[in-house]
Amino acid sequence: MNIADQTFPAVDSANEDRAQAIRDQLRDAIVDRRLAPGTKLSEGEVGTLFDVSRTVARAALQMLSFEGLVRTERNRGAFVANPSPEEARQVFASRRLIEPGIAIAAAGRMTPDHVAAFKAQLDEEGRFIAERGPNARRSEIKASGDFHLLLASVAGNAILQRFMEELVARSSLVIALYGRSGVSSCGHSEHMNILEALENGNSERASALMLHHIDHIEADLDLRVRSGPALRQALEF
Amino acid sequence: MNIADQTFPAVDSANEDRAQAIRDQLRDAIVDRRLAPGTKLSEGEVGTLFDVSRTVARAALQMLSFEGLVRTERNRGAFVANPSPEEARQVFASRRLIEPGIAIAAAGRMTPDHVAAFKAQLDEEGRFIAERGPNARRSEIKASGDFHLLLASVAGNAILQRFMEELVARSSLVIALYGRSGVSSCGHSEHMNILEALENGNSERASALMLHHIDHIEADLDLRVRSGPALRQALEF
DNA sequence: TCGGAAAAGATTGCATACGATTTTTGCTAG
DNA sequence: CTAGCAAAAATCGTATGCAATCTTTTCCGA
């Protein structure tokens, strides 16, 4: 897949930082799997696509590199990250550590508005599952991640929220690379159970359900190294 | 305090990214409190000090801004971060969530080499506590943070390790702003207790001790807003 | 035909230049 | 002497240019 095959909506929020807007667009594209792992993101190309100079494009790529979504090699350029199985395990180990705690924090802060937001989120999730086709599948993965991000925002800790954004984005990459298939519908019902526990203020149950949920997501991955890892890395795929 | 009052050793690791080297130097200076919260870090000044162009200096400042050590305002510049009490609470809430888990992971991976490294680390910590003067106090805070970073490295999760680096650095800022005084010697003995539990492979105890340790550090802070928060912010101090 | 070296091309790293925005300075009127 | 405004200085945001490095192509000899 080539980045030039993609189209990006114009960057509208003019007053804000342009680099940040470009980063957001690219991140969405990566998380949505419109940009496959390993895709080269050259500064010039990104700059041309978004109609900015290489300076700005470079800044956007640097941000993505900090988030672990892009890997940069000196004098070679930036590529959509290609997480190794080990990295994948670490992503999920981090989530197992953090998300149950986030669920507990969120359980203590749920308002009716929050509940409504979750319900809307889960509705959308359900719609995408009902649909078929690769496009719906992408949206489904995205929506599934958004549930976790919504939870993090309710928890009210900006630092953890930012970290979760990174972990969810990287999880999406990992699932793209190592996912088998039929996890998502199962994940949907788990999300609903978690919301139920949150509504009831049952933080312990929400936390436990979250832990199992993460385990289930990871269990759906096939983290065995496929060919020789050296070969795989040499071929950059 | 003015950044120009500081001196920075020359950037030696030539082949590596210069921006990264500058970031490391600046981070050390911030964590060591040689650069006080609120200090302006202008691109030009940083560039001149390290003998690079503004382009490189800007990249270094952008990195620090991602780590939360520097706050940048559009068209105004970069300043050493001035975390609010709320931010401070979030930093420690994050640490309470993560570090006990890191202690458990580390307990299962301790080798004799690790134990030796910890002993050396604690020795150094003890030396700085024995010394007096503001310089020793700085080193003491730094060494105390290094204990937590060493633990994170033993835990073997690169993602969590990077996150801990951020949290420890931000904690140092918070302590600079809101710390009372006599925590560190107490912290030293707690570190030794944690190491003992780690050596014995008693992960539960290490985890519990870590949690209490973080509570103690936070309890030593005075997070009441001093004057009107708006005024304080307006004065940028 | 194949292997390898050299040249051409592409891309990054970095410095510098210029317009835009903010901050400071200095002057004038009250 | 102070308030307010205008000009000057400083600083940032961004584009662009050049050298260094990497990649690809070309060409030549075996």
Short mmCIF file of C-alpha atoms (C1' of nucleotides) in Angstrom, two decimals:
data_model
loop_
_atom_site.label_atom_id
_atom_site.label_comp_id
_atom_site.label_asym_id
_atom_site.label_seq_id
_atom_site.Cartn_x
_atom_site.Cartn_y
_atom_site.Cartn_z
CA MET A 1 0.00 0.00 0.00
CA ASN A 2 1.26 3.44 -0.84
CA ILE A 3 0.46 6.53 1.13
CA ALA A 4 -0.26 8.34 -2.10
CA ASP A 5 -3.24 6.07 -2.64
CA GLN A 6 -4.93 7.67 0.31
CA THR A 7 -6.91 10.84 0.33
CA PHE A 8 -7.01 13.09 3.35
CA PRO A 9 -9.66 15.70 4.06
CA ALA A 10 -8.31 19.22 4.13
CA VAL A 11 -6.93 20.45 7.41
CA ASP A 12 -9.60 22.86 8.52
CA SER A 13 -8.92 23.91 12.12
CA ALA A 14 -6.70 26.62 10.76
CA ASN A 15 -5.78 28.46 13.88
CA GLU A 16 -4.54 25.38 15.66
CA ASP A 17 -1.22 23.79 15.10
CA ARG A 18 -1.07 22.37 11.64
CA ALA A 19 1.40 19.69 12.58
CA GLN A 20 -0.99 18.46 15.24
CA ALA A 21 -3.86 18.30 12.77
CA ILE A 22 -1.73 16.29 10.36
CA ARG A 23 -0.70 13.96 13.14
CA ASP A 24 -4.34 13.35 14.01
CA GLN A 25 -5.23 12.55 10.43
CA LEU A 26 -2.31 10.21 10.03
CA ARG A 27 -3.05 8.51 13.31
CA ASP A 28 -6.64 7.93 12.29
CA ALA A 29 -5.42 6.48 9.03
CA ILE A 30 -3.04 4.15 10.83
CA VAL A 31 -5.58 3.06 13.43
CA ASP A 32 -8.18 2.54 10.73
CA ARG A 33 -5.66 0.45 8.82
CA ARG A 34 -5.91 2.60 5.75
CA LEU A 35 -2.15 2.79 6.15
CA ALA A 36 -0.69 -0.67 6.57
CA PRO A 37 2.20 -1.42 8.94
CA GLY A 38 5.48 -0.86 7.16
CA THR A 39 4.16 1.82 4.82
CA LYS A 40 6.74 4.47 4.20
CA LEU A 41 5.78 7.98 5.18
CA SER A 42 8.27 10.26 3.53
CA GLU A 43 8.42 13.83 4.69
CA GLY A 44 8.07 15.21 1.21
CA GLU A 45 5.08 13.06 0.38
CA VAL A 46 3.25 13.89 3.59
CA GLY A 47 4.04 17.54 3.09
CA THR A 48 2.71 17.52 -0.44
CA LEU A 49 -0.44 15.64 0.52
CA PHE A 50 -1.31 18.11 3.25
CA ASP A 51 0.08 21.08 1.40
CA VAL A 52 2.65 22.08 3.97
CA SER A 53 6.40 22.22 3.98
CA ARG A 54 8.58 19.36 5.03
CA THR A 55 9.23 21.16 8.29
CA VAL A 56 5.64 20.76 9.39
CA ALA A 57 5.31 17.24 8.03
CA ARG A 58 8.43 16.28 9.90
CA ALA A 59 7.04 17.60 13.16
CA ALA A 60 3.89 15.54 12.69
CA LEU A 61 5.91 12.40 12.03
CA GLN A 62 8.04 13.08 15.08
CA MET A 63 4.91 13.18 17.21
CA LEU A 64 3.71 9.87 15.83
CA SER A 65 7.11 8.41 16.48
CA PHE A 66 6.80 9.38 20.15
CA GLU A 67 3.50 7.59 20.30
CA GLY A 68 5.07 4.47 18.90
CA LEU A 69 2.86 4.44 15.82
CA VAL A 70 5.71 5.33 13.53
CA ARG A 71 9.26 4.14 13.55
CA THR A 72 11.91 6.48 12.22
CA GLU A 73 15.32 5.38 11.04
CA ARG A 74 18.05 7.90 10.69
CA ASN A 75 18.61 9.05 7.13
CA ARG A 76 16.03 6.54 5.97
CA GLY A 77 12.71 7.95 6.93
CA ALA A 78 9.52 7.14 8.79
CA PHE A 79 7.44 3.99 8.49
CA VAL A 80 4.16 2.92 9.97
CA ALA A 81 5.21 0.82 12.94
CA ASN A 82 5.47 -2.92 12.64
CA PRO A 83 5.30 -4.07 16.24
CA SER A 84 7.03 -7.34 17.07
CA PRO A 85 5.21 -10.06 19.02
CA GLU A 86 7.24 -9.02 22.04
CA GLU A 87 6.09 -5.44 21.67
CA ALA A 88 2.55 -6.69 21.27
CA ARG A 89 2.80 -8.56 24.54
CA GLN A 90 4.11 -5.50 26.26
CA VAL A 91 1.25 -3.41 24.95
CA PHE A 92 -1.25 -5.81 26.43
CA ALA A 93 0.69 -6.26 29.64
CA SER A 94 0.53 -2.49 30.05
CA ARG A 95 -3.19 -2.49 29.41
CA ARG A 96 -3.77 -5.28 31.91
CA LEU A 97 -1.97 -3.20 34.48
CA ILE A 98 -3.71 0.09 33.78
CA GLU A 99 -7.21 -0.49 32.52
CA PRO A 100 -8.67 -2.30 35.53
CA GLY A 101 -7.60 0.68 37.62
CA ILE A 102 -9.11 3.05 35.10
CA ALA A 103 -12.36 1.11 35.29
CA ILE A 104 -12.40 1.50 39.06
CA ALA A 105 -11.75 5.22 38.83
CA ALA A 106 -14.44 5.61 36.18
CA ALA A 107 -16.98 3.64 38.20
CA GLY A 108 -16.77 6.24 40.91
CA ARG A 109 -17.37 9.14 38.53
CA MET A 110 -20.16 7.96 36.26
CA THR A 111 -22.89 10.52 35.64
CA PRO A 112 -26.08 10.05 33.62
CA ASP A 113 -24.40 11.97 30.81
CA HIS A 114 -21.56 9.50 30.81
CA VAL A 115 -23.97 6.59 30.72
CA ALA A 116 -25.72 8.12 27.74
CA ALA A 117 -22.41 8.62 25.96
CA PHE A 118 -21.50 4.99 26.56
CA LYS A 119 -24.87 3.81 25.29
CA ALA A 120 -24.44 5.83 22.11
CA GLN A 121 -20.95 4.45 21.72
CA LEU A 122 -22.11 0.86 22.13
CA ASP A 123 -24.97 1.42 19.70
CA GLU A 124 -22.53 2.54 17.06
CA GLU A 125 -20.33 -0.42 17.82
CA GLY A 126 -23.26 -2.72 17.32
CA ARG A 127 -24.17 -1.13 14.01
CA PHE A 128 -20.70 -1.70 12.61
CA ILE A 129 -20.77 -5.32 13.69
CA ALA A 130 -24.08 -5.83 11.92
CA GLU A 131 -22.66 -4.42 8.71
CA ARG A 132 -20.29 -6.45 6.61
CA GLY A 133 -17.35 -5.69 4.41
CA PRO A 134 -13.83 -4.57 5.14
CA ASN A 135 -14.87 -0.98 5.67
CA ALA A 136 -17.30 -1.89 8.40
CA ARG A 137 -14.68 -4.09 9.96
CA ARG A 138 -12.29 -1.18 10.21
CA SER A 139 -14.92 1.01 11.78
CA GLU A 140 -15.68 -1.81 14.16
CA ILE A 141 -12.11 -1.97 15.40
CA LYS A 142 -12.01 1.78 15.72
CA ALA A 143 -15.28 1.87 17.64
CA SER A 144 -14.08 -0.86 19.94
CA GLY A 145 -11.04 1.22 20.80
CA ASP A 146 -13.18 4.27 21.31
CA PHE A 147 -15.03 2.49 24.08
CA HIS A 148 -11.81 2.17 26.01
CA LEU A 149 -10.89 5.77 25.32
CA LEU A 150 -14.27 6.96 26.52
CA LEU A 151 -13.73 5.02 29.70
CA ALA A 152 -10.34 6.63 30.16
CA SER A 153 -11.79 10.08 29.71
CA VAL A 154 -14.43 9.39 32.35
CA ALA A 155 -11.74 8.29 34.77
CA GLY A 156 -10.60 11.91 34.87
CA ASN A 157 -6.85 11.50 34.82
CA ALA A 158 -5.39 13.33 31.84
CA ILE A 159 -2.04 11.59 32.13
CA LEU A 160 -3.51 8.11 32.10
CA GLN A 161 -5.88 9.16 29.38
CA ARG A 162 -3.04 10.15 27.09
CA PHE A 163 -1.26 6.92 27.85
CA MET A 164 -4.38 4.95 27.03
CA GLU A 165 -4.67 6.77 23.74
CA GLU A 166 -1.23 5.52 22.89
CA LEU A 167 -1.96 1.98 24.03
CA VAL A 168 -5.24 1.74 22.17
CA ALA A 169 -3.68 3.04 18.98
CA ARG A 170 -0.83 0.58 19.26
CA SER A 171 -3.28 -2.21 20.04
CA SER A 172 -5.03 -1.46 16.81
CA LEU A 173 -1.76 -1.96 14.95
CA VAL A 174 -1.12 -5.18 16.81
CA ILE A 175 -4.55 -6.51 15.98
CA ALA A 176 -4.02 -5.59 12.36
CA LEU A 177 -0.84 -7.64 12.32
CA TYR A 178 -1.63 -10.58 14.54
CA GLY A 179 -5.39 -10.68 14.91
CA ARG A 180 -7.26 -13.80 13.89
CA SER A 181 -10.83 -12.79 13.32
CA GLY A 182 -13.89 -13.25 15.40
CA VAL A 183 -13.07 -11.33 18.52
CA SER A 184 -15.05 -8.22 18.03
CA SER A 185 -18.59 -9.40 18.41
CA CYS A 186 -17.54 -11.13 21.59
CA GLY A 187 -15.85 -7.91 22.66
CA HIS A 188 -19.08 -6.02 22.14
CA SER A 189 -20.99 -8.04 24.68
CA GLU A 190 -18.13 -7.67 27.12
CA HIS A 191 -18.27 -3.93 26.69
CA MET A 192 -21.94 -4.02 27.52
CA ASN A 193 -21.30 -6.04 30.64
CA ILE A 194 -18.63 -3.59 31.73
CA LEU A 195 -21.00 -0.69 31.21
CA GLU A 196 -23.62 -2.44 33.29
CA ALA A 197 -21.19 -2.83 36.16
CA LEU A 198 -20.17 0.81 35.83
CA GLU A 199 -23.80 1.94 35.91
CA ASN A 200 -24.33 0.00 39.11
CA GLY A 201 -21.23 1.51 40.63
CA ASN A 202 -19.85 -1.97 41.01
CA SER A 203 -16.23 -1.00 40.54
CA GLU A 204 -14.79 -4.36 41.53
CA ARG A 205 -16.85 -6.16 38.96
CA ALA A 206 -16.08 -3.59 36.28
CA SER A 207 -12.40 -3.98 37.00
CA ALA A 208 -12.52 -7.77 36.86
CA LEU A 209 -14.54 -7.76 33.66
CA MET A 210 -12.08 -5.38 32.10
CA LEU A 211 -9.18 -7.62 32.96
CA HIS A 212 -10.89 -10.61 31.38
CA HIS A 213 -11.81 -8.52 28.38
CA ILE A 214 -8.19 -7.63 27.74
CA ASP A 215 -7.20 -11.24 28.18
CA HIS A 216 -9.77 -12.23 25.58
CA ILE A 217 -8.52 -9.68 23.10
CA GLU A 218 -4.96 -10.88 23.52
CA ALA A 219 -6.00 -14.51 23.36
CA ASP A 220 -7.36 -13.87 19.88
CA LEU A 221 -3.92 -12.90 18.67
CA ASP A 222 -1.47 -15.26 17.05
CA LEU A 223 1.82 -14.07 18.43
CA ARG A 224 3.97 -16.91 17.19
CA VAL A 225 6.80 -15.67 15.03
CA ARG A 226 5.85 -16.66 11.55
CA SER A 227 9.08 -17.09 9.67
CA GLY A 228 12.56 -16.53 11.00
CA PRO A 229 12.36 -13.21 12.78
CA ALA A 230 15.61 -12.03 11.23
CA LEU A 231 14.32 -12.73 7.75
CA ARG A 232 11.05 -11.10 8.51
CA GLN A 233 12.81 -8.02 9.73
CA ALA A 234 15.20 -7.95 6.83
CA LEU A 235 12.30 -7.97 4.42
CA GLU A 236 10.74 -5.23 6.49
CA PHE A 237 7.49 -7.05 6.58
CA MET B 1 16.59 31.81 37.24
CA ASN B 2 17.72 32.27 33.68
CA ILE B 3 18.68 29.44 31.41
CA ALA B 4 21.74 31.39 30.37
CA ASP B 5 23.10 31.05 33.89
CA GLN B 6 23.50 27.34 33.34
CA THR B 7 26.35 25.60 31.67
CA PHE B 8 25.88 22.42 29.74
CA PRO B 9 28.57 19.91 28.91
CA ALA B 10 29.27 19.55 25.26
CA VAL B 11 27.12 17.11 23.35
CA ASP B 12 29.53 14.29 22.67
CA SER B 13 27.61 11.31 21.25
CA ALA B 14 28.04 12.84 17.85
CA ASN B 15 26.56 10.20 15.65
CA GLU B 16 23.30 10.02 17.52
CA ASP B 17 20.53 12.47 17.12
CA ARG B 18 21.59 15.82 18.37
CA ALA B 19 18.10 16.85 19.31
CA GLN B 20 17.82 13.80 21.51
CA ALA B 21 21.08 14.60 23.25
CA ILE B 22 19.91 18.14 23.93
CA ARG B 23 16.62 16.84 25.24
CA ASP B 24 18.46 14.57 27.65
CA GLN B 25 20.61 17.41 28.94
CA LEU B 26 17.65 19.67 29.40
CA ARG B 27 15.66 16.95 31.10
CA ASP B 28 18.47 16.31 33.53
CA ALA B 29 18.66 20.01 34.25
CA ILE B 30 14.94 20.18 34.91
CA VAL B 31 14.85 17.05 37.04
CA ASP B 32 17.88 18.26 38.97
CA ARG B 33 16.14 21.56 39.50
CA ARG B 34 18.93 23.53 37.92
CA LEU B 35 16.13 24.90 35.77
CA ALA B 36 13.26 26.10 37.91
CA PRO B 37 9.63 25.60 36.92
CA GLY B 38 8.49 28.51 34.78
CA THR B 39 11.90 29.21 33.30
CA LYS B 40 11.63 30.28 29.72
CA LEU B 41 13.43 28.11 27.21
CA SER B 42 13.58 30.10 24.03
CA GLU B 43 14.52 28.26 20.89
CA GLY B 44 17.24 30.69 20.02
CA GLU B 45 18.82 30.59 23.43
CA VAL B 46 18.81 26.81 23.59
CA GLY B 47 20.22 26.66 20.10
CA THR B 48 23.01 29.06 20.95
CA LEU B 49 23.87 27.26 24.17
CA PHE B 50 24.20 23.91 22.44
CA ASP B 51 25.58 25.37 19.25
CA VAL B 52 22.86 24.11 16.96
CA SER B 53 20.26 25.82 14.85
CA ARG B 54 16.83 26.67 16.09
CA THR B 55 15.49 23.75 14.09
CA VAL B 56 17.26 21.24 16.31
CA ALA B 57 16.56 23.14 19.51
CA ARG B 58 12.91 23.26 18.59
CA ALA B 59 12.80 19.51 18.08
CA ALA B 60 14.32 18.96 21.52
CA LEU B 61 11.78 21.26 23.12
CA GLN B 62 8.97 19.49 21.31
CA MET B 63 10.10 16.20 22.80
CA LEU B 64 10.15 17.64 26.29
CA SER B 65 6.72 19.05 25.70
CA PHE B 66 5.45 15.55 24.90
CA GLU B 67 6.89 14.31 28.14
CA GLY B 68 5.06 17.01 30.03
CA LEU B 69 8.23 18.62 31.32
CA VAL B 70 7.84 21.67 29.16
CA ARG B 71 4.76 23.60 28.29
CA THR B 72 4.69 25.41 24.97
CA GLU B 73 2.42 28.28 24.10
CA ARG B 74 1.89 29.23 20.53
CA ASN B 75 3.93 32.22 19.42
CA ARG B 76 5.15 32.64 22.99
CA GLY B 77 7.66 29.92 23.53
CA ALA B 78 8.51 27.02 25.81
CA PHE B 79 8.66 27.09 29.58
CA VAL B 80 9.69 24.56 32.17
CA ALA B 81 6.40 23.06 33.27
CA ASN B 82 4.65 24.37 36.33
CA PRO B 83 2.33 21.51 37.26
CA SER B 84 -0.85 22.44 39.06
CA PRO B 85 -1.85 20.63 42.25
CA GLU B 86 -4.41 18.75 40.20
CA GLU B 87 -1.73 17.63 37.77
CA ALA B 88 0.42 16.63 40.72
CA ARG B 89 -2.37 14.44 42.06
CA GLN B 90 -2.76 12.82 38.68
CA VAL B 91 0.94 12.07 38.48
CA PHE B 92 0.80 10.25 41.77
CA ALA B 93 -2.47 8.55 41.02
CA SER B 94 -0.81 7.18 37.88
CA ARG B 95 2.17 6.00 39.86
CA ARG B 96 -0.05 4.29 42.42
CA LEU B 97 -1.70 2.44 39.60
CA ILE B 98 1.42 1.39 37.78
CA GLU B 99 4.31 0.98 40.16
CA PRO B 100 2.92 -1.80 42.33
CA GLY B 101 2.45 -3.81 39.16
CA ILE B 102 5.95 -2.99 38.06
CA ALA B 103 7.26 -4.18 41.41
CA ILE B 104 5.48 -7.48 40.94
CA ALA B 105 6.89 -7.91 37.45
CA ALA B 106 10.36 -7.02 38.65
CA ALA B 107 10.19 -9.42 41.56
CA GLY B 108 9.82 -12.28 39.13
CA ARG B 109 12.85 -11.25 37.10
CA MET B 110 15.48 -10.35 39.67
CA THR B 111 18.94 -11.72 38.96
CA PRO B 112 22.05 -11.39 41.12
CA ASP B 113 23.22 -8.69 38.72
CA HIS B 114 20.06 -6.74 39.31
CA VAL B 115 20.46 -7.07 43.06
CA ALA B 116 23.99 -5.74 42.81
CA ALA B 117 22.81 -2.81 40.71
CA PHE B 118 20.15 -1.99 43.28
CA LYS B 119 22.67 -2.18 46.12
CA ALA B 120 24.97 0.21 44.30
CA GLN B 121 22.07 2.51 43.65
CA LEU B 122 21.00 2.52 47.28
CA ASP B 123 24.57 3.12 48.42
CA GLU B 124 24.76 6.21 46.29
CA GLU B 125 21.41 7.33 47.59
CA GLY B 126 22.68 6.96 51.13
CA ARG B 127 25.81 8.95 50.38
CA PHE B 128 23.83 11.91 49.10
CA ILE B 129 21.62 11.84 52.16
CA ALA B 130 24.67 11.92 54.42
CA GLU B 131 26.00 14.96 52.60
CA ARG B 132 24.48 18.35 53.16
CA GLY B 133 23.90 21.41 51.06
CA PRO B 134 21.51 22.14 48.24
CA ASN B 135 23.66 20.34 45.71
CA ALA B 136 23.52 17.10 47.64
CA ARG B 137 19.80 17.54 48.07
CA ARG B 138 19.35 17.73 44.33
CA SER B 139 21.41 14.63 43.78
CA GLU B 140 19.37 12.95 46.47
CA ILE B 141 16.11 13.60 44.69
CA LYS B 142 17.63 12.44 41.44
CA ALA B 143 18.98 9.26 43.00
CA SER B 144 15.64 8.55 44.60
CA GLY B 145 14.00 8.72 41.20
CA ASP B 146 16.69 6.52 39.72
CA PHE B 147 15.70 3.76 42.10
CA HIS B 148 12.24 3.70 40.59
CA LEU B 149 13.64 3.81 37.08
CA LEU B 150 15.96 0.93 37.80
CA LEU B 151 12.99 -1.05 39.03
CA ALA B 152 11.10 -0.24 35.86
CA SER B 153 13.98 -1.41 33.72
CA VAL B 154 14.13 -4.70 35.59
CA ALA B 155 10.44 -5.22 35.00
CA GLY B 156 11.26 -5.69 31.32
CA ASN B 157 8.44 -3.79 29.69
CA ALA B 158 9.83 -1.03 27.49
CA ILE B 159 6.48 0.71 27.19
CA LEU B 160 5.91 0.90 30.91
CA GLN B 161 9.53 1.87 31.39
CA ARG B 162 9.17 4.89 29.15
CA PHE B 163 5.99 5.86 30.92
CA MET B 164 7.74 5.60 34.27
CA GLU B 165 10.52 7.82 33.01
CA GLU B 166 7.94 10.44 32.30
CA LEU B 167 6.21 10.02 35.63
CA VAL B 168 9.41 10.12 37.64
CA ALA B 169 10.58 13.23 35.84
CA ARG B 170 7.27 14.94 36.42
CA SER B 171 7.30 13.85 40.05
CA SER B 172 10.58 15.59 40.46
CA LEU B 173 9.01 18.80 39.23
CA VAL B 174 6.07 18.34 41.54
CA ILE B 175 8.32 17.77 44.53
CA ALA B 176 10.29 20.87 43.61
CA LEU B 177 7.10 22.89 43.68
CA TYR B 178 5.11 21.38 46.50
CA GLY B 179 7.54 19.32 48.55
CA ARG B 180 7.95 20.10 52.21
CA SER B 181 11.27 18.66 53.26
CA GLY B 182 12.16 15.59 55.22
CA VAL B 183 10.80 12.84 53.03
CA SER B 184 13.90 11.55 51.42
CA SER B 185 15.68 9.87 54.29
CA CYS B 186 12.45 8.08 55.06
CA GLY B 187 12.20 7.17 51.41
CA HIS B 188 15.63 5.65 51.52
CA SER B 189 14.72 3.10 54.14
CA GLU B 190 11.56 2.28 52.22
CA HIS B 191 13.62 1.65 49.14
CA MET B 192 15.76 -0.75 51.12
CA ASN B 193 12.72 -2.60 52.35
CA ILE B 194 11.39 -2.89 48.85
CA LEU B 195 14.70 -4.28 47.64
CA GLU B 196 14.65 -6.83 50.43
CA ALA B 197 11.23 -8.03 49.37
CA LEU B 198 12.39 -8.19 45.75
CA GLU B 199 15.44 -10.22 46.70
CA ASN B 200 13.24 -12.71 48.49
CA GLY B 201 10.93 -12.93 45.52
CA ASN B 202 8.11 -11.74 47.74
CA SER B 203 6.25 -9.90 45.03
CA GLU B 204 3.13 -9.25 47.08
CA ARG B 205 5.12 -7.58 49.81
CA ALA B 206 7.19 -5.57 47.33
CA SER B 207 4.01 -4.38 45.68
CA ALA B 208 2.39 -3.37 48.97
CA LEU B 209 5.52 -1.60 50.14
CA MET B 210 5.70 0.30 46.89
CA LEU B 211 2.15 1.47 47.24
CA HIS B 212 2.80 2.76 50.72
CA HIS B 213 6.01 4.35 49.58
CA ILE B 214 4.20 6.36 46.92
CA ASP B 215 1.57 7.35 49.45
CA HIS B 216 4.30 8.60 51.74
CA ILE B 217 5.92 10.67 49.04
CA GLU B 218 2.61 12.25 48.15
CA ALA B 219 1.74 12.81 51.78
CA ASP B 220 4.83 14.97 52.10
CA LEU B 221 3.48 17.38 49.50
CA ASP B 222 1.50 20.48 50.29
CA LEU B 223 -1.00 20.55 47.47
CA ARG B 224 -3.19 23.33 48.81
CA VAL B 225 -3.42 26.19 46.35
CA ARG B 226 -1.33 28.91 47.87
CA SER B 227 -2.76 32.18 46.63
CA GLY B 228 -5.59 32.59 44.17
CA PRO B 229 -4.74 30.17 41.41
CA ALA B 230 -5.55 32.73 38.74
CA LEU B 231 -3.14 35.23 40.22
CA ARG B 232 -0.47 32.61 40.59
CA GLN B 233 -0.86 31.67 36.98
CA ALA B 234 -0.93 35.27 35.87
CA LEU B 235 2.39 35.86 37.57
CA GLU B 236 3.59 32.71 35.92
CA PHE B 237 5.08 31.54 39.17
"C1'" DT C 1 24.13 -13.60 -18.41
"C1'" DC C 2 25.62 -12.34 -13.92
"C1'" DG C 3 28.11 -9.65 -10.29
"C1'" DG C 4 29.72 -5.55 -8.73
"C1'" DA C 5 31.20 -0.84 -8.80
"C1'" DA C 6 30.17 3.82 -9.95
"C1'" DA C 7 27.05 7.39 -11.00
"C1'" DA C 8 22.43 9.35 -10.74
"C1'" DG C 9 18.45 10.12 -8.07
"C1'" DA C 10 15.82 10.47 -3.98
"C1'" DT C 11 15.40 11.52 0.85
"C1'" DT C 12 16.82 13.04 5.17
"C1'" DG C 13 19.43 16.38 8.60
"C1'" DC C 14 20.23 20.77 9.40
"C1'" DA C 15 20.82 25.80 8.78
"C1'" DT C 16 19.08 29.91 7.41
"C1'" DA C 17 15.63 33.38 5.76
"C1'" DC C 18 11.37 35.85 6.07
"C1'" DG C 19 6.72 37.04 7.45
"C1'" DA C 20 3.64 36.96 11.56
"C1'" DT C 21 2.88 37.55 16.31
"C1'" DT C 22 4.11 38.94 20.76
"C1'" DT C 23 6.67 41.64 24.05
"C1'" DT C 24 9.23 45.50 25.30
"C1'" DT C 25 10.55 50.17 24.94
"C1'" DG C 26 9.90 54.95 24.48
"C1'" DC C 27 7.23 58.83 23.75
"C1'" DT C 28 3.38 61.88 24.42
"C1'" DA C 29 -0.80 63.65 26.44
"C1'" DG C 30 -3.38 64.26 30.42
"C1'" DC D 1 3.98 61.01 37.38
"C1'" DT D 2 1.05 57.81 35.12
"C1'" DA D 3 -1.85 55.83 31.26
"C1'" DG D 4 -2.01 54.80 26.78
"C1'" DC D 5 -0.38 54.22 22.29
"C1'" DA D 6 3.08 53.52 18.67
"C1'" DA D 7 7.38 51.97 17.13
"C1'" DA D 8 11.17 48.73 17.80
"C1'" DA D 9 12.97 44.44 19.24
"C1'" DA D 10 12.53 39.80 20.15
"C1'" DT D 11 10.58 35.43 19.25
"C1'" DC D 12 7.97 32.10 16.89
"C1'" DG D 13 5.99 29.49 12.61
"C1'" DT D 14 7.15 28.01 8.33
"C1'" DA D 15 9.41 27.55 3.74
"C1'" DT D 16 13.35 26.66 1.34
"C1'" DG D 17 18.23 25.50 0.22
"C1'" DC D 18 22.34 22.74 0.65
"C1'" DA D 19 25.19 19.00 2.18
"C1'" DA D 20 25.22 14.23 3.75
"C1'" DT D 21 23.40 9.77 3.41
"C1'" DC D 22 20.91 6.21 1.44
"C1'" DT D 23 18.75 3.86 -2.68
"C1'" DT D 24 18.39 2.75 -7.33
"C1'" DT D 25 20.00 2.54 -11.82
"C1'" DT D 26 23.47 1.99 -15.16
"C1'" DC D 27 27.35 0.21 -17.10
"C1'" DC D 28 31.31 -2.68 -17.60
"C1'" DG D 29 34.10 -6.80 -17.16
"C1'" DA D 30 34.19 -11.61 -16.28
#
